[in-house]
Short mmCIF file of C-alpha atoms in Angstrom, two decimals:
data_model
loop_
_atom_site.label_atom_id
_atom_site.label_comp_id
_atom_site.label_asym_id
_atom_site.label_seq_id
_atom_site.Cartn_x
_atom_site.Cartn_y
_atom_site.Cartn_z
CA MET A 1 146.81 -79.23 135.38
CA SER A 2 146.21 -78.56 131.65
CA ASP A 3 146.91 -82.24 130.95
CA VAL A 4 144.24 -83.20 133.49
CA ALA A 5 141.80 -80.72 131.93
CA ALA A 6 142.43 -82.16 128.45
CA ARG A 7 142.02 -85.76 129.61
CA ALA A 8 138.77 -84.96 131.47
CA GLY A 9 137.41 -82.71 128.71
CA VAL A 10 136.95 -79.72 131.03
CA SER A 11 138.52 -76.31 131.51
CA HIS A 12 141.62 -75.53 133.57
CA GLN A 13 139.36 -73.56 135.95
CA THR A 14 137.12 -76.59 136.53
CA VAL A 15 140.13 -78.72 137.51
CA SER A 16 141.13 -75.97 139.96
CA ARG A 17 137.62 -75.94 141.45
CA VAL A 18 137.68 -79.70 141.97
CA LEU A 19 141.13 -79.55 143.61
CA ASN A 20 139.97 -76.80 145.95
CA GLY A 21 136.75 -78.58 146.91
CA HIS A 22 134.49 -75.96 145.35
CA PRO A 23 130.84 -76.92 145.87
CA HIS A 24 129.57 -75.73 142.45
CA VAL A 25 130.86 -78.68 140.42
CA SER A 26 128.54 -81.47 139.32
CA ALA A 27 129.16 -84.96 140.68
CA THR A 28 129.71 -86.31 137.15
CA THR A 29 132.32 -83.68 136.31
CA ARG A 30 134.05 -84.11 139.65
CA THR A 31 134.29 -87.88 139.12
CA ARG A 32 135.70 -87.38 135.61
CA VAL A 33 138.35 -84.93 136.84
CA LEU A 34 139.37 -87.15 139.78
CA ALA A 35 139.67 -90.13 137.41
CA ALA A 36 141.94 -88.10 135.11
CA ILE A 37 144.07 -87.03 138.09
CA ALA A 38 144.48 -90.68 139.12
CA GLU A 39 145.29 -91.86 135.58
CA LEU A 40 147.92 -89.17 135.02
CA GLY A 41 149.37 -89.31 138.54
CA TYR A 42 148.95 -85.54 138.87
CA ARG A 43 150.35 -83.86 141.99
CA ARG A 44 150.05 -80.20 142.83
CA ASN A 45 153.18 -78.06 142.57
CA LEU A 46 152.89 -76.15 145.84
CA SER A 47 155.70 -73.73 144.93
CA ALA A 48 153.86 -72.79 141.74
CA ARG A 49 150.67 -72.38 143.73
CA VAL A 50 152.39 -69.91 146.08
CA LEU A 51 153.69 -67.92 143.09
CA ALA A 52 150.28 -67.90 141.44
CA THR A 53 148.25 -66.94 144.50
CA GLY A 54 150.83 -64.90 146.39
CA ARG A 55 149.96 -66.93 149.48
CA SER A 56 151.91 -69.62 151.30
CA ASN A 57 150.23 -72.89 152.19
CA VAL A 58 152.07 -73.02 155.53
CA VAL A 59 150.43 -72.28 158.87
CA GLY A 60 152.72 -71.54 161.79
CA VAL A 61 151.81 -72.70 165.29
CA VAL A 62 153.46 -71.29 168.42
CA ALA A 63 152.86 -73.81 171.20
CA GLN A 64 153.80 -73.91 174.85
CA ASN A 65 154.39 -76.95 177.07
CA THR A 66 153.50 -79.55 174.46
CA THR A 67 154.47 -82.31 176.89
CA LEU A 68 151.09 -81.62 178.55
CA TYR A 69 147.98 -83.36 177.21
CA GLY A 70 145.99 -80.19 176.49
CA PRO A 71 148.56 -78.26 174.40
CA SER A 72 149.75 -81.38 172.58
CA SER A 73 146.15 -82.35 171.71
CA MET A 74 145.52 -78.85 170.38
CA VAL A 75 148.60 -79.05 168.13
CA GLN A 76 147.44 -82.44 166.83
CA ALA A 77 143.89 -81.16 166.21
CA ILE A 78 145.15 -78.09 164.34
CA GLY A 79 147.44 -80.32 162.27
CA GLU A 80 144.56 -82.61 161.29
CA ALA A 81 142.40 -79.63 160.34
CA ALA A 82 145.27 -78.14 158.31
CA LEU A 83 145.74 -81.40 156.42
CA SER A 84 142.04 -81.44 155.52
CA ALA A 85 142.42 -77.87 154.21
CA ASP A 86 145.51 -78.85 152.14
CA LEU A 87 147.79 -76.75 154.35
CA SER A 88 151.15 -77.59 155.89
CA LEU A 89 151.97 -77.01 159.53
CA THR A 90 155.18 -75.71 161.08
CA VAL A 91 155.28 -75.79 164.88
CA GLY A 92 157.53 -73.70 167.11
CA HIS A 93 157.78 -75.09 170.64
CA VAL A 94 158.45 -72.81 173.60
CA ALA A 95 158.99 -73.86 177.20
CA GLY A 96 157.17 -70.77 178.43
CA TYR A 97 155.84 -67.65 176.73
CA ASP A 98 157.87 -64.55 177.43
CA ALA A 99 159.46 -61.64 175.62
CA THR A 100 162.92 -63.22 175.54
CA ALA A 101 165.07 -63.87 172.50
CA ALA A 102 163.78 -67.46 172.30
CA SER A 103 160.17 -66.40 171.67
CA ARG A 104 161.35 -63.73 169.24
CA ARG A 105 163.39 -66.26 167.24
CA ILE A 106 160.46 -68.64 166.92
CA VAL A 107 158.09 -65.94 165.64
CA GLU A 108 160.72 -64.51 163.27
CA ARG A 109 161.53 -67.97 161.92
CA LEU A 110 157.88 -68.76 161.19
CA VAL A 111 157.39 -65.41 159.45
CA GLN A 112 160.61 -65.77 157.43
CA GLN A 113 159.50 -69.24 156.32
CA GLY A 114 156.52 -67.54 154.72
CA ALA A 115 153.79 -68.71 157.09
CA ALA A 116 150.45 -67.47 155.78
CA GLY A 117 149.26 -66.94 159.34
CA LEU A 118 150.03 -67.91 162.92
CA VAL A 119 148.08 -69.83 165.55
CA PHE A 120 149.16 -69.17 169.12
CA ILE A 121 148.24 -71.80 171.68
CA ALA A 122 148.03 -69.16 174.37
CA PRO A 123 146.80 -70.55 177.69
CA VAL A 124 148.88 -68.23 179.90
CA ASP A 125 149.07 -64.48 180.46
CA ALA A 126 152.60 -64.08 179.07
CA ALA A 127 151.50 -65.27 175.61
CA GLY A 128 150.24 -61.76 174.94
CA GLU A 129 153.83 -60.49 175.00
CA ALA A 130 154.94 -63.04 172.39
CA MET A 131 152.06 -62.07 170.08
CA ARG A 132 153.29 -58.47 169.97
CA LEU A 133 156.34 -59.72 168.08
CA VAL A 134 154.21 -60.63 165.03
CA PRO A 135 154.51 -58.09 162.16
CA ASP A 136 151.41 -56.22 160.98
CA GLY A 137 149.69 -57.96 158.12
CA VAL A 138 150.20 -61.51 159.41
CA PRO A 139 146.84 -62.97 160.50
CA ILE A 140 146.71 -64.36 164.04
CA VAL A 141 144.39 -66.79 165.81
CA THR A 142 144.78 -67.63 169.49
CA VAL A 143 143.63 -70.80 171.22
CA ASP A 144 142.58 -70.15 174.82
CA GLY A 145 143.47 -66.46 174.49
CA LEU A 146 141.97 -63.52 176.37
CA PRO A 147 139.25 -61.16 175.02
CA GLU A 148 141.37 -58.07 175.72
CA TRP A 149 143.94 -59.24 173.16
CA GLN A 150 141.40 -58.29 170.45
CA CYS A 151 142.25 -60.98 167.93
CA ALA A 152 140.47 -64.04 166.59
CA ASN A 153 140.25 -66.68 169.30
CA VAL A 154 138.82 -70.14 169.93
CA SER A 155 138.48 -71.48 173.47
CA VAL A 156 136.83 -74.25 175.38
CA ASP A 157 134.28 -72.79 177.77
CA GLN A 158 136.33 -73.58 180.86
CA TYR A 159 133.91 -71.71 183.13
CA THR A 160 131.05 -73.98 182.04
CA GLY A 161 133.33 -76.97 182.58
CA GLY A 162 133.80 -75.91 186.21
CA LEU A 163 130.04 -75.48 186.57
CA LEU A 164 129.30 -78.92 185.10
CA ALA A 165 131.76 -80.72 187.34
CA THR A 166 130.66 -79.01 190.53
CA ARG A 167 126.93 -79.28 189.81
CA HIS A 168 127.33 -83.00 189.08
CA LEU A 169 128.96 -83.61 192.45
CA LEU A 170 126.37 -81.52 194.29
CA ALA A 171 123.55 -83.34 192.49
CA ALA A 172 124.96 -86.63 193.81
CA GLY A 173 124.21 -85.41 197.34
CA HIS A 174 127.50 -83.87 198.48
CA ARG A 175 127.12 -80.79 200.67
CA THR A 176 130.10 -79.04 199.11
CA VAL A 177 132.94 -79.69 196.66
CA TRP A 178 136.66 -79.24 197.28
CA HIS A 179 138.71 -77.96 194.36
CA VAL A 180 142.33 -78.70 193.48
CA ALA A 181 143.05 -75.96 190.95
CA GLY A 182 145.76 -75.73 188.30
CA PRO A 183 148.47 -73.04 188.05
CA GLU A 184 147.09 -69.54 188.56
CA GLN A 185 148.73 -68.03 185.47
CA TRP A 186 146.71 -70.32 183.18
CA HIS A 187 143.48 -68.76 181.91
CA GLY A 188 141.66 -72.09 181.94
CA SER A 189 142.60 -72.76 185.54
CA ARG A 190 141.13 -69.44 186.67
CA ALA A 191 137.95 -69.93 184.62
CA ARG A 192 137.39 -73.44 186.03
CA GLU A 193 137.81 -72.05 189.53
CA ASP A 194 135.22 -69.33 188.75
CA GLY A 195 132.79 -72.00 187.54
CA TRP A 196 133.35 -74.03 190.71
CA ARG A 197 132.67 -71.00 192.92
CA ALA A 198 129.57 -70.03 190.92
CA ALA A 199 128.07 -73.53 191.17
CA LEU A 200 128.62 -73.59 194.94
CA ALA A 201 127.09 -70.11 195.31
CA GLU A 202 123.97 -71.00 193.32
CA ALA A 203 123.49 -74.07 195.54
CA GLY A 204 124.05 -72.08 198.74
CA ALA A 205 127.07 -74.27 199.56
CA ILE A 206 130.10 -72.99 201.41
CA ALA A 207 133.32 -72.98 199.37
CA PRO A 208 136.03 -74.88 201.26
CA PRO A 209 139.68 -73.76 201.11
CA MET A 210 141.09 -74.32 197.63
CA ALA A 211 144.29 -76.27 197.01
CA ARG A 212 146.53 -75.48 194.05
CA ALA A 213 148.54 -78.02 192.07
CA GLY A 214 150.53 -78.11 188.88
CA TRP A 215 149.16 -80.22 186.03
CA SER A 216 150.96 -83.41 187.09
CA ALA A 217 149.90 -86.53 188.94
CA ALA A 218 152.75 -85.88 191.43
CA SER A 219 151.32 -82.47 192.37
CA GLY A 220 147.85 -83.99 192.67
CA TYR A 221 149.25 -86.69 194.95
CA GLN A 222 150.63 -84.07 197.34
CA CYS A 223 147.27 -82.27 197.50
CA GLY A 224 145.47 -85.60 197.87
CA ARG A 225 147.52 -86.53 200.93
CA MET A 226 146.28 -83.36 202.63
CA LEU A 227 142.63 -83.82 201.55
CA ALA A 228 142.62 -87.47 202.62
CA ARG A 229 143.06 -86.35 206.23
CA ILE A 230 139.91 -84.17 206.13
CA PRO A 231 136.86 -86.31 207.03
CA ASP A 232 134.42 -83.71 205.66
CA CYS A 233 136.03 -83.88 202.22
CA THR A 234 133.65 -86.16 200.29
CA ALA A 235 133.80 -84.59 196.80
CA ILE A 236 136.75 -83.26 194.80
CA PHE A 237 136.91 -81.40 191.47
CA ALA A 238 140.47 -81.85 190.16
CA ALA A 239 142.31 -79.46 187.83
CA ASN A 240 142.79 -82.17 185.22
CA ASP A 241 142.79 -85.95 184.88
CA HIS A 242 146.45 -86.37 185.82
CA VAL A 243 145.95 -84.36 189.00
CA ALA A 244 142.91 -86.56 189.70
CA LEU A 245 145.06 -89.67 189.28
CA GLY A 246 147.51 -88.43 191.91
CA ILE A 247 144.68 -87.59 194.29
CA MET A 248 143.15 -91.04 193.80
CA ARG A 249 146.47 -92.67 194.71
CA ALA A 250 146.76 -90.57 197.89
CA LEU A 251 143.18 -91.31 198.93
CA ALA A 252 143.69 -95.05 198.41
CA GLU A 253 146.83 -95.01 200.56
CA GLN A 254 144.84 -93.40 203.40
CA GLY A 255 142.01 -95.93 203.11
CA ARG A 256 139.53 -93.48 201.59
CA ARG A 257 137.45 -95.44 199.09
CA ILE A 258 136.41 -93.99 195.71
CA PRO A 259 133.53 -93.38 195.21
CA ASP A 260 132.11 -94.76 198.48
CA ASP A 261 133.93 -92.28 200.73
CA VAL A 262 135.07 -89.64 198.25
CA SER A 263 133.78 -88.77 194.78
CA ILE A 264 136.12 -87.16 192.27
CA ILE A 265 135.88 -85.52 188.83
CA GLY A 266 138.78 -84.69 186.51
CA PHE A 267 139.10 -82.50 183.43
CA ASP A 268 140.28 -83.24 179.83
CA ASP A 269 139.19 -86.87 179.35
CA VAL A 270 142.66 -88.19 178.56
CA PRO A 271 142.63 -91.51 176.67
CA GLU A 272 143.55 -93.37 179.88
CA ALA A 273 140.71 -91.86 181.97
CA GLY A 274 138.36 -94.75 181.28
CA TYR A 275 141.03 -97.19 182.50
CA PHE A 276 141.74 -95.58 185.88
CA HIS A 277 140.50 -97.72 188.77
CA PRO A 278 137.74 -96.86 189.14
CA ALA A 279 137.10 -95.30 185.73
CA LEU A 280 137.27 -91.52 186.05
CA THR A 281 134.29 -89.22 185.62
CA THR A 282 135.63 -86.14 183.86
CA ILE A 283 134.96 -83.11 181.64
CA ARG A 284 135.91 -83.63 178.00
CA GLN A 285 137.47 -80.90 175.89
CA GLU A 286 136.59 -81.35 172.21
CA PHE A 287 140.06 -80.78 170.74
CA ALA A 288 139.09 -81.76 167.17
CA ASP A 289 136.47 -79.01 167.18
CA ILE A 290 139.06 -76.54 168.50
CA GLY A 291 141.38 -77.38 165.60
CA ARG A 292 138.65 -76.95 162.99
CA GLN A 293 137.49 -73.65 164.46
CA ALA A 294 141.04 -72.26 164.69
CA LEU A 295 141.73 -73.05 161.03
CA ARG A 296 138.37 -71.60 159.99
CA LEU A 297 139.10 -68.32 161.74
CA LEU A 298 142.55 -68.15 160.11
CA LEU A 299 141.30 -69.03 156.61
CA ASP A 300 138.54 -66.41 156.89
CA GLN A 301 141.18 -63.75 157.53
CA LEU A 302 143.33 -64.98 154.66
CA ALA A 303 140.35 -64.94 152.30
CA THR A 304 139.25 -61.40 153.21
CA GLY A 305 142.62 -59.84 153.98
CA VAL A 306 141.09 -58.33 157.12
CA LYS A 307 142.22 -59.15 160.65
CA SER A 308 139.36 -60.39 162.81
CA ALA A 309 138.50 -60.43 166.50
CA GLU A 310 135.82 -63.12 166.08
CA SER A 311 135.57 -65.50 169.01
CA ALA A 312 134.45 -69.14 168.91
CA LEU A 313 133.51 -71.00 172.08
CA VAL A 314 133.57 -74.80 172.24
CA GLU A 315 131.32 -76.37 174.86
CA PRO A 316 132.81 -79.01 177.21
CA VAL A 317 131.04 -82.32 177.82
CA LEU A 318 130.54 -84.21 181.10
CA ILE A 319 131.67 -87.84 180.78
CA SER A 320 130.08 -89.84 183.58
CA ARG A 321 131.93 -92.98 184.70
CA ASP A 322 132.52 -94.60 188.09
CA THR A 323 134.05 -92.06 190.49
CA VAL A 324 130.92 -90.19 191.57
CA LYS A 325 128.11 -91.43 193.81
CA THR A 326 126.01 -90.35 196.78
CA PRO A 327 128.24 -90.28 199.88
CA GLU A 328 127.68 -93.08 202.39
CA ARG A 329 128.23 -90.62 205.23
CA ILE A 330 126.98 -87.02 205.08
CA PRO A 331 129.20 -84.72 207.17
CA ALA A 332 127.39 -82.98 210.00
#
């Protein structure tokens, strides 16, 4: 770093400010320092940085069910945000949060590796047990955690997502909306169900019996076979896009046309959603924003040395495509 400072004709502290993205450096000075860095081929010594600051540059992530689109997208978003902040990411994968030795080993390993802080992707109730394994003094941020856990948290407003989906179907002229919900132990599943019920109540619509699926297309297909046999079912709010895909297959097999006979909305906006046939109307979760907010909450705690219970809420977005329209036949 002193070689860079000498080449650029600035102080060691100015080089540090440029490397850390400090705003109070003139454009001319910043350009001169970056040119010196390029000429000399300077690379940061991260081990020396840890010794100098007393802080690791590693963020630990405890993630559940990363084969699912939501958790895997959150890990990717946090990783991209960490890279922008010049931090490394170590991910511990768990099949299901619990207080077993497996969860304990993952948390202990991340702490022993010197993680500066931990991000728990915590969409289920049992994640609270795993968080209790974290030693005092290690900052924590949860993604999709619960308010009663009293730690920093960032979540998509799943309740509003349920409202948006149901209101959109009602606005198209459907008298009510059937809901195929996700697993009950997932916070987001319960919040989406609450939003669905609230939208029906505000419209004075009767809530039909709710079906419950997993997060897979196969579980959606099984629910769809049942719904396809109900003539009054003209609008469906699915737990996620994969569940919607299974429902769409079941409806097609029973001769129920989408959207002429049945309208359907998913949740997530998976990359393939626009290529379903017909293209799926859905609720998008802004995962990149989740990643940025989670890192911000963690870095704030690292900067102040004080654990926080600040909460950040990311608004979902309705993506309108081709699976919703006014029903051709209004049930009596």
